[in-house]
PDB file of C-alpha atoms in Angstrom:
ATOM      1  CA  LEU R   1     -84.547  75.269 103.425  1.00  0.00           C
ATOM      2  CA  TYR R   2     -83.311  71.897 102.201  1.00  0.00           C
ATOM      3  CA  GLU R   3     -86.811  70.407 102.228  1.00  0.00           C
ATOM      4  CA  LEU R   4     -88.218  73.040  99.848  1.00  0.00           C
ATOM      5  CA  PRO R   5     -88.917  71.933  96.258  1.00  0.00           C
ATOM      6  CA  GLU R   6     -86.801  74.780  94.830  1.00  0.00           C
ATOM      7  CA  ARG R   7     -83.827  76.892  95.748  1.00  0.00           C
ATOM      8  CA  SER R   8     -83.198  80.618  95.558  1.00  0.00           C
ATOM      9  CA  SER R   9     -80.097  82.191  94.044  1.00  0.00           C
ATOM     10  CA  TYR R  10     -80.393  84.890  96.753  1.00  0.00           C
ATOM     11  CA  LEU R  11     -79.817  82.443  99.625  1.00  0.00           C
ATOM     12  CA  ARG R  12     -76.631  80.579 100.529  1.00  0.00           C
ATOM     13  CA  TYR R  13     -76.946  76.842 101.176  1.00  0.00           C
ATOM     14  CA  PRO R  14     -74.077  75.549 103.323  1.00  0.00           C
ATOM     15  CA  ALA R  15     -73.152  71.924 102.653  1.00  0.00           C
ATOM     16  CA  MET R  16     -75.024  69.494 104.938  1.00  0.00           C
ATOM     17  CA  PHE R  17     -74.597  65.785 105.615  1.00  0.00           C
ATOM     18  CA  LYS R  18     -76.943  63.027 106.760  1.00  0.00           C
ATOM     19  CA  ASP R  19     -75.939  59.860 108.564  1.00  0.00           C
ATOM     20  CA  VAL R  20     -77.443  57.081 110.668  1.00  0.00           C
ATOM     21  CA  ASP R  21     -76.151  56.319 114.167  1.00  0.00           C
ATOM     22  CA  SER R  22     -75.722  52.892 115.773  1.00  0.00           C
ATOM     23  CA  LEU R  23     -79.371  52.917 116.899  1.00  0.00           C
ATOM     24  CA  GLY R  24     -80.624  53.594 113.400  1.00  0.00           C
ATOM     25  CA  GLU R  25     -81.521  57.204 114.187  1.00  0.00           C
ATOM     26  CA  GLU R  26     -80.938  59.730 111.437  1.00  0.00           C
ATOM     27  CA  THR R  27     -78.299  62.304 112.321  1.00  0.00           C
ATOM     28  CA  GLY R  28     -76.737  65.127 110.393  1.00  0.00           C
ATOM     29  CA  GLY R  29     -75.141  68.483 110.584  1.00  0.00           C
ATOM     30  CA  LEU R  30     -73.416  71.339 108.867  1.00  0.00           C
ATOM     31  CA  ILE R  31     -70.141  70.850 107.043  1.00  0.00           C
ATOM     32  CA  ARG R  32     -68.425  74.057 108.067  1.00  0.00           C
ATOM     33  CA  THR R  33     -66.923  75.650 104.983  1.00  0.00           C
ATOM     34  CA  GLU R  34     -65.783  79.159 104.228  1.00  0.00           C
ATOM     35  CA  LEU R  35     -68.397  80.980 102.167  1.00  0.00           C
ATOM     36  CA  ASP R  36     -67.044  82.963  99.213  1.00  0.00           C
ATOM     37  CA  ILE R  37     -68.917  86.080 100.254  1.00  0.00           C
ATOM     38  CA  MET R  38     -68.189  89.502 101.669  1.00  0.00           C
ATOM     39  CA  THR R  39     -70.725  90.973 104.061  1.00  0.00           C
ATOM     40  CA  VAL R  40     -72.152  94.398 103.308  1.00  0.00           C
ATOM     41  CA  ALA R  41     -70.769  95.534 106.674  1.00  0.00           C
ATOM     42  CA  GLU R  42     -67.249  94.481 105.613  1.00  0.00           C
ATOM     43  CA  GLY R  43     -67.595  96.163 102.240  1.00  0.00           C
ATOM     44  CA  LEU R  44     -68.720  99.411 103.830  1.00  0.00           C
ATOM     45  CA  GLU R  45     -65.908  99.395 106.399  1.00  0.00           C
ATOM     46  CA  LYS R  46     -63.385  98.889 103.597  1.00  0.00           C
ATOM     47  CA  ARG R  47     -65.040 101.678 101.569  1.00  0.00           C
ATOM     48  CA  ALA R  48     -65.341  99.131  98.774  1.00  0.00           C
ATOM     49  CA  LEU R  49     -69.025  99.737  97.999  1.00  0.00           C
ATOM     50  CA  SER R  50     -70.852 102.669  96.432  1.00  0.00           C
ATOM     51  CA  LEU R  51     -74.299 103.702  97.657  1.00  0.00           C
ATOM     52  CA  PRO R  52     -76.075 102.415  94.496  1.00  0.00           C
ATOM     53  CA  ARG R  53     -74.217  99.098  94.867  1.00  0.00           C
ATOM     54  CA  VAL R  54     -75.375  98.705  98.471  1.00  0.00           C
ATOM     55  CA  LEU R  55     -78.974  99.436  97.519  1.00  0.00           C
ATOM     56  CA  LEU R  56     -78.911  96.802  94.768  1.00  0.00           C
ATOM     57  CA  VAL R  57     -77.379  94.224  97.111  1.00  0.00           C
ATOM     58  CA  VAL R  58     -80.079  94.912  99.705  1.00  0.00           C
ATOM     59  CA  ALA R  59     -82.686  94.553  96.940  1.00  0.00           C
ATOM     60  CA  ASP R  60     -81.291  91.090  96.205  1.00  0.00           C
ATOM     61  CA  THR R  61     -81.541  90.078  99.860  1.00  0.00           C
ATOM     62  CA  ILE R  62     -85.177  91.187  99.821  1.00  0.00           C
ATOM     63  CA  ARG R  63     -85.681  88.827  96.892  1.00  0.00           C
ATOM     64  CA  GLY R  64     -84.371  86.126  99.217  1.00  0.00           C
ATOM     65  CA  LEU R  65     -86.847  87.179 101.914  1.00  0.00           C
ATOM     66  CA  LEU R  66     -89.725  87.094  99.424  1.00  0.00           C
ATOM     67  CA  PHE R  67     -88.660  83.577  98.414  1.00  0.00           C
ATOM     68  CA  LEU R  68     -88.793  82.528 102.071  1.00  0.00           C
ATOM     69  CA  GLU R  69     -92.172  84.220 102.466  1.00  0.00           C
ATOM     70  CA  ARG R  70     -93.590  82.283  99.497  1.00  0.00           C
ATOM     71  CA  HIS R  71     -92.529  79.106 101.260  1.00  0.00           C
ATOM     72  CA  HIS R  72     -94.015  80.139 104.619  1.00  0.00           C
ATOM     73  CA  LEU R  73     -90.722  80.988 106.299  1.00  0.00           C
ATOM     74  CA  ARG R  74     -89.587  84.180 108.069  1.00  0.00           C
ATOM     75  CA  LEU R  75     -86.138  85.523 108.899  1.00  0.00           C
ATOM     76  CA  SER R  76     -84.976  88.155 111.387  1.00  0.00           C
ATOM     77  CA  ASP R  77     -81.642  89.793 112.347  1.00  0.00           C
ATOM     78  CA  LEU R  78     -81.403  91.661 109.054  1.00  0.00           C
ATOM     79  CA  ASP R  79     -78.475  94.013 109.530  1.00  0.00           C
ATOM     80  CA  PHE R  80     -75.542  94.550 107.175  1.00  0.00           C
ATOM     81  CA  SER R  81     -73.413  91.910 108.929  1.00  0.00           C
ATOM     82  CA  ASN R  82     -75.961  89.291 107.837  1.00  0.00           C
ATOM     83  CA  MET R  83     -76.299  90.462 104.236  1.00  0.00           C
ATOM     84  CA  GLY R  84     -73.646  89.138 101.892  1.00  0.00           C
ATOM     85  CA  ILE R  85     -72.275  89.716  98.411  1.00  0.00           C
ATOM     86  CA  ASP R  86     -71.476  86.615  96.392  1.00  0.00           C
ATOM     87  CA  LEU R  87     -67.886  87.228  95.263  1.00  0.00           C
ATOM     88  CA  GLU R  88     -68.398  85.115  92.145  1.00  0.00           C
ATOM     89  CA  THR R  89     -71.696  86.529  90.858  1.00  0.00           C
ATOM     90  CA  GLY R  90     -71.794  89.909  92.631  1.00  0.00           C
ATOM     91  CA  ARG R  91     -75.338  89.081  93.719  1.00  0.00           C
ATOM     92  CA  GLY R  92     -76.673  89.973  97.154  1.00  0.00           C
ATOM     93  CA  THR R  93     -77.398  86.981  99.361  1.00  0.00           C
ATOM     94  CA  LEU R  94     -78.674  85.975 102.799  1.00  0.00           C
ATOM     95  CA  PHE R  95     -76.626  83.396 104.676  1.00  0.00           C
ATOM     96  CA  ASP R  96     -77.269  83.546 108.445  1.00  0.00           C
ATOM     97  CA  TYR R  97     -80.359  81.555 109.422  1.00  0.00           C
ATOM     98  CA  ASP R  98     -80.286  81.701 113.224  1.00  0.00           C
ATOM     99  CA  GLY R  99     -83.491  83.774 113.043  1.00  0.00           C
ATOM    100  CA  LEU R 100     -85.288  81.496 110.553  1.00  0.00           C
ATOM    101  CA  VAL R 101     -88.718  80.261 111.646  1.00  0.00           C
ATOM    102  CA  ILE R 102     -91.818  78.737 110.095  1.00  0.00           C
ATOM    103  CA  ASP R 103     -94.437  81.403 109.386  1.00  0.00           C
ATOM    104  CA  GLY R 104     -96.940  81.656 112.223  1.00  0.00           C
ATOM    105  CA  THR R 105     -94.495  80.498 114.920  1.00  0.00           C
ATOM    106  CA  PHE R 106     -94.917  82.391 118.204  1.00  0.00           C
ATOM    107  CA  GLY R 107     -91.689  82.783 120.112  1.00  0.00           C
ATOM    108  CA  PRO R 108     -88.682  84.958 120.994  1.00  0.00           C
ATOM    109  CA  TYR R 109     -87.718  87.547 118.409  1.00  0.00           C
ATOM    110  CA  PRO R 110     -83.971  87.196 117.693  1.00  0.00           C
ATOM    111  CA  VAL R 111     -82.585  90.578 116.674  1.00  0.00           C
ATOM    112  CA  LYS R 112     -79.842  92.990 117.688  1.00  0.00           C
ATOM    113  CA  PRO R 113     -81.242  95.516 120.216  1.00  0.00           C
ATOM    114  CA  ALA R 114     -80.997  98.639 118.024  1.00  0.00           C
ATOM    115  CA  TYR R 115     -82.953  96.875 115.260  1.00  0.00           C
ATOM    116  CA  THR R 116     -85.879  95.770 117.425  1.00  0.00           C
ATOM    117  CA  PRO R 117     -89.234  96.842 115.955  1.00  0.00           C
ATOM    118  CA  PRO R 118     -90.680  99.358 118.454  1.00  0.00           C
ATOM    119  CA  GLU R 119     -93.986  97.501 118.774  1.00  0.00           C
ATOM    120  CA  LEU R 120     -92.067  94.616 120.388  1.00  0.00           C
ATOM    121  CA  VAL R 121     -90.086  96.674 122.917  1.00  0.00           C
ATOM    122  CA  LEU R 122     -91.252  96.155 126.501  1.00  0.00           C
ATOM    123  CA  GLU R 123     -88.457  97.957 128.367  1.00  0.00           C
ATOM    124  CA  VAL R 124     -85.365 100.041 127.642  1.00  0.00           C
ATOM    125  CA  ASP R 125     -82.224 100.588 129.681  1.00  0.00           C
ATOM    126  CA  GLY R 126     -80.741 103.893 130.822  1.00  0.00           C
ATOM    127  CA  LEU R 127     -79.170 104.348 127.396  1.00  0.00           C
ATOM    128  CA  GLY R 128     -82.492 103.888 125.631  1.00  0.00           C
ATOM    129  CA  MET R 129     -81.600 100.462 124.261  1.00  0.00           C
ATOM    130  CA  PRO R 130     -84.238  97.683 124.352  1.00  0.00           C
ATOM    131  CA  ILE R 131     -83.689  95.162 127.144  1.00  0.00           C
ATOM    132  CA  GLY R 132     -87.156  93.651 127.229  1.00  0.00           C
ATOM    133  CA  VAL R 133     -88.570  92.350 123.949  1.00  0.00           C
ATOM    134  CA  SER R 134     -91.945  90.719 123.490  1.00  0.00           C
ATOM    135  CA  ALA R 135     -92.273  87.299 121.927  1.00  0.00           C
ATOM    136  CA  ALA R 136     -94.002  87.598 118.587  1.00  0.00           C
ATOM    137  CA  ILE R 137     -95.253  85.992 115.423  1.00  0.00           C
ATOM    138  CA  MET R 138     -92.763  87.315 112.907  1.00  0.00           C
ATOM    139  CA  ASN R 139     -94.185  89.243 109.954  1.00  0.00           C
ATOM    140  CA  GLU R 140     -92.885  91.205 107.001  1.00  0.00           C
ATOM    141  CA  LYS R 141     -93.379  94.594 108.689  1.00  0.00           C
ATOM    142  CA  HIS R 142     -90.795  93.515 111.277  1.00  0.00           C
ATOM    143  CA  ALA R 143     -88.344  92.719 108.484  1.00  0.00           C
ATOM    144  CA  VAL R 144     -89.062  96.052 106.781  1.00  0.00           C
ATOM    145  CA  TYR R 145     -88.261  97.903 110.019  1.00  0.00           C
ATOM    146  CA  GLU R 146     -84.952  96.073 110.482  1.00  0.00           C
ATOM    147  CA  ILE R 147     -83.860  96.755 106.907  1.00  0.00           C
ATOM    148  CA  GLY R 148     -84.913 100.395 107.317  1.00  0.00           C
ATOM    149  CA  VAL R 149     -82.617 100.758 110.323  1.00  0.00           C
ATOM    150  CA  SER R 150     -79.741  99.321 108.283  1.00  0.00           C
ATOM    151  CA  LEU R 151     -80.399 101.604 105.312  1.00  0.00           C
ATOM    152  CA  SER R 152     -80.685 104.734 107.462  1.00  0.00           C
ATOM    153  CA  ARG R 153     -77.144 104.132 108.720  1.00  0.00           C
ATOM    154  CA  LEU R 154     -75.833 104.710 105.217  1.00  0.00           C
ATOM    155  CA  TRP R 155     -76.318 108.483 105.590  1.00  0.00           C
ATOM    156  CA  GLU R 156     -77.136 109.109 109.265  1.00  0.00           C
ATOM    157  CA  PRO R 157     -74.764 108.856 112.259  1.00  0.00           C
ATOM    158  CA  TYR R 158     -75.847 106.123 114.648  1.00  0.00           C
ATOM    159  CA  PHE R 159     -75.039 104.746 118.073  1.00  0.00           C
ATOM    160  CA  VAL R 160     -73.789 101.301 119.006  1.00  0.00           C
ATOM    161  CA  LYS R 161     -73.523  99.945 122.522  1.00  0.00           C
ATOM    162  CA  SER R 162     -69.956  99.196 123.579  1.00  0.00           C
ATOM    163  CA  ARG R 163     -68.960  98.211 127.132  1.00  0.00           C
ATOM    164  CA  GLY R 164     -72.100  99.707 128.598  1.00  0.00           C
ATOM    165  CA  SER R 165     -71.804 102.990 126.739  1.00  0.00           C
ATOM    166  CA  LEU R 166     -73.270 104.310 123.517  1.00  0.00           C
ATOM    167  CA  VAL R 167     -70.610 105.090 120.941  1.00  0.00           C
ATOM    168  CA  GLN R 168     -71.487 107.228 117.927  1.00  0.00           C
ATOM    169  CA  ARG R 169     -70.507 105.895 114.525  1.00  0.00           C
ATOM    170  CA  PRO R 170     -70.381 108.130 111.446  1.00  0.00           C
ATOM    171  CA  ALA R 171     -72.610 107.615 108.422  1.00  0.00           C
ATOM    172  CA  TYR R 172     -71.047 105.855 105.444  1.00  0.00           C
ATOM    173  CA  PHE R 173     -72.167 108.388 102.826  1.00  0.00           C
ATOM    174  CA  MET R 174     -72.963 112.091 102.682  1.00  0.00           C
ATOM    175  CA  LYS R 175     -76.593 113.103 102.343  1.00  0.00           C
ATOM    176  CA  ARG R 176     -77.600 114.481  98.964  1.00  0.00           C
ATOM    177  CA  GLU R 177     -80.561 116.691  98.139  1.00  0.00           C
ATOM    178  CA  ASP R 178     -81.391 114.712  95.009  1.00  0.00           C
ATOM    179  CA  GLN R 179     -81.967 111.581  97.127  1.00  0.00           C
ATOM    180  CA  ALA R 180     -84.599 113.120  99.417  1.00  0.00           C
ATOM    181  CA  ALA R 181     -87.279 110.740  98.147  1.00  0.00           C
ATOM    182  CA  LEU R 182     -85.174 107.737  99.152  1.00  0.00           C
ATOM    183  CA  TYR R 183     -84.566 109.126 102.641  1.00  0.00           C
ATOM    184  CA  ALA R 184     -88.291 109.751 103.075  1.00  0.00           C
ATOM    185  CA  PHE R 185     -89.079 106.200 101.967  1.00  0.00           C
ATOM    186  CA  VAL R 186     -86.631 104.721 104.483  1.00  0.00           C
ATOM    187  CA  ARG R 187     -88.223 106.822 107.234  1.00  0.00           C
ATOM    188  CA  ARG R 188     -91.524 105.156 106.274  1.00  0.00           C
ATOM    189  CA  MET R 189     -89.832 101.779 106.722  1.00  0.00           C
ATOM    190  CA  LYS R 190     -89.023 102.761 110.324  1.00  0.00           C
ATOM    191  CA  ASN R 191     -92.474 104.143 111.168  1.00  0.00           C
ATOM    192  CA  LYS R 192     -93.496 103.243 114.722  1.00  0.00           C
ATOM    193  CA  ASP R 193     -96.852 102.134 113.363  1.00  0.00           C
ATOM    194  CA  PRO R 194     -96.223  98.879 111.462  1.00  0.00           C
ATOM    195  CA  LEU R 195     -99.356  99.421 109.365  1.00  0.00           C
ATOM    196  CA  LYS R 196     -97.759 102.564 107.896  1.00  0.00           C
ATOM    197  CA  ARG R 197     -94.616 100.763 106.776  1.00  0.00           C
ATOM    198  CA  PRO R 198     -94.331  99.649 103.141  1.00  0.00           C
ATOM    199  CA  THR R 199     -94.382  95.988 102.176  1.00  0.00           C
ATOM    200  CA  LEU R 200     -91.254  94.073 101.229  1.00  0.00           C
ATOM    201  CA  LEU R 201     -92.332  94.165  97.592  1.00  0.00           C
ATOM    202  CA  GLU R 202     -92.669  97.963  97.755  1.00  0.00           C
ATOM    203  CA  VAL R 203     -89.191  98.211  99.277  1.00  0.00           C
ATOM    204  CA  LEU R 204     -87.793  96.020  96.500  1.00  0.00           C
ATOM    205  CA  GLU R 205     -89.392  98.214  93.828  1.00  0.00           C
ATOM    206  CA  GLU R 206     -88.028 101.384  95.464  1.00  0.00           C
ATOM    207  CA  LEU R 207     -84.475 100.061  95.731  1.00  0.00           C
ATOM    208  CA  ASP R 208     -84.470  98.681  92.197  1.00  0.00           C
TER     209      ASP R 208
END
């Protein structure tokens, strides 16, 4: 991210330092600072966010993903705990880059089990949760699926794995008949066939 010629207002850039060791080798690292953000997950748990607000925040994080895509980078692990709200600007932002790779990289796909795109699942456990995941070249249809899983939890009960058991969590908002088109669009985002999922740009336009 730091080597790119421009920066995005939809990505957080933790402070970094560079130094030279006694052998003249360049070293560096992250200056660990508290980020002035609230995650979407925290905001939902506190009942501090409306549904329209969440959708606009997610739209901002997609702008961050499109910025990365333009610079040949991909990011996974796109659940609400990794989507933030800048407390100063109110803008949605991405901040966790453990799943950041250069476009075209073949390797492990870092994602929480329930968010794994189905085309990458090799094996599931007795609870139906993925335990074997194929290595992959990350693409935008993977990201669309992950975001679709997050969005569907806004109005659908879902299960999380806790101590070897599946625990049902309630939806954050009640379903409404006048939002049927949105629900249908999110179902498209989670289609088992990645070719039938919308693009990130289409998701951004829908959420906006």
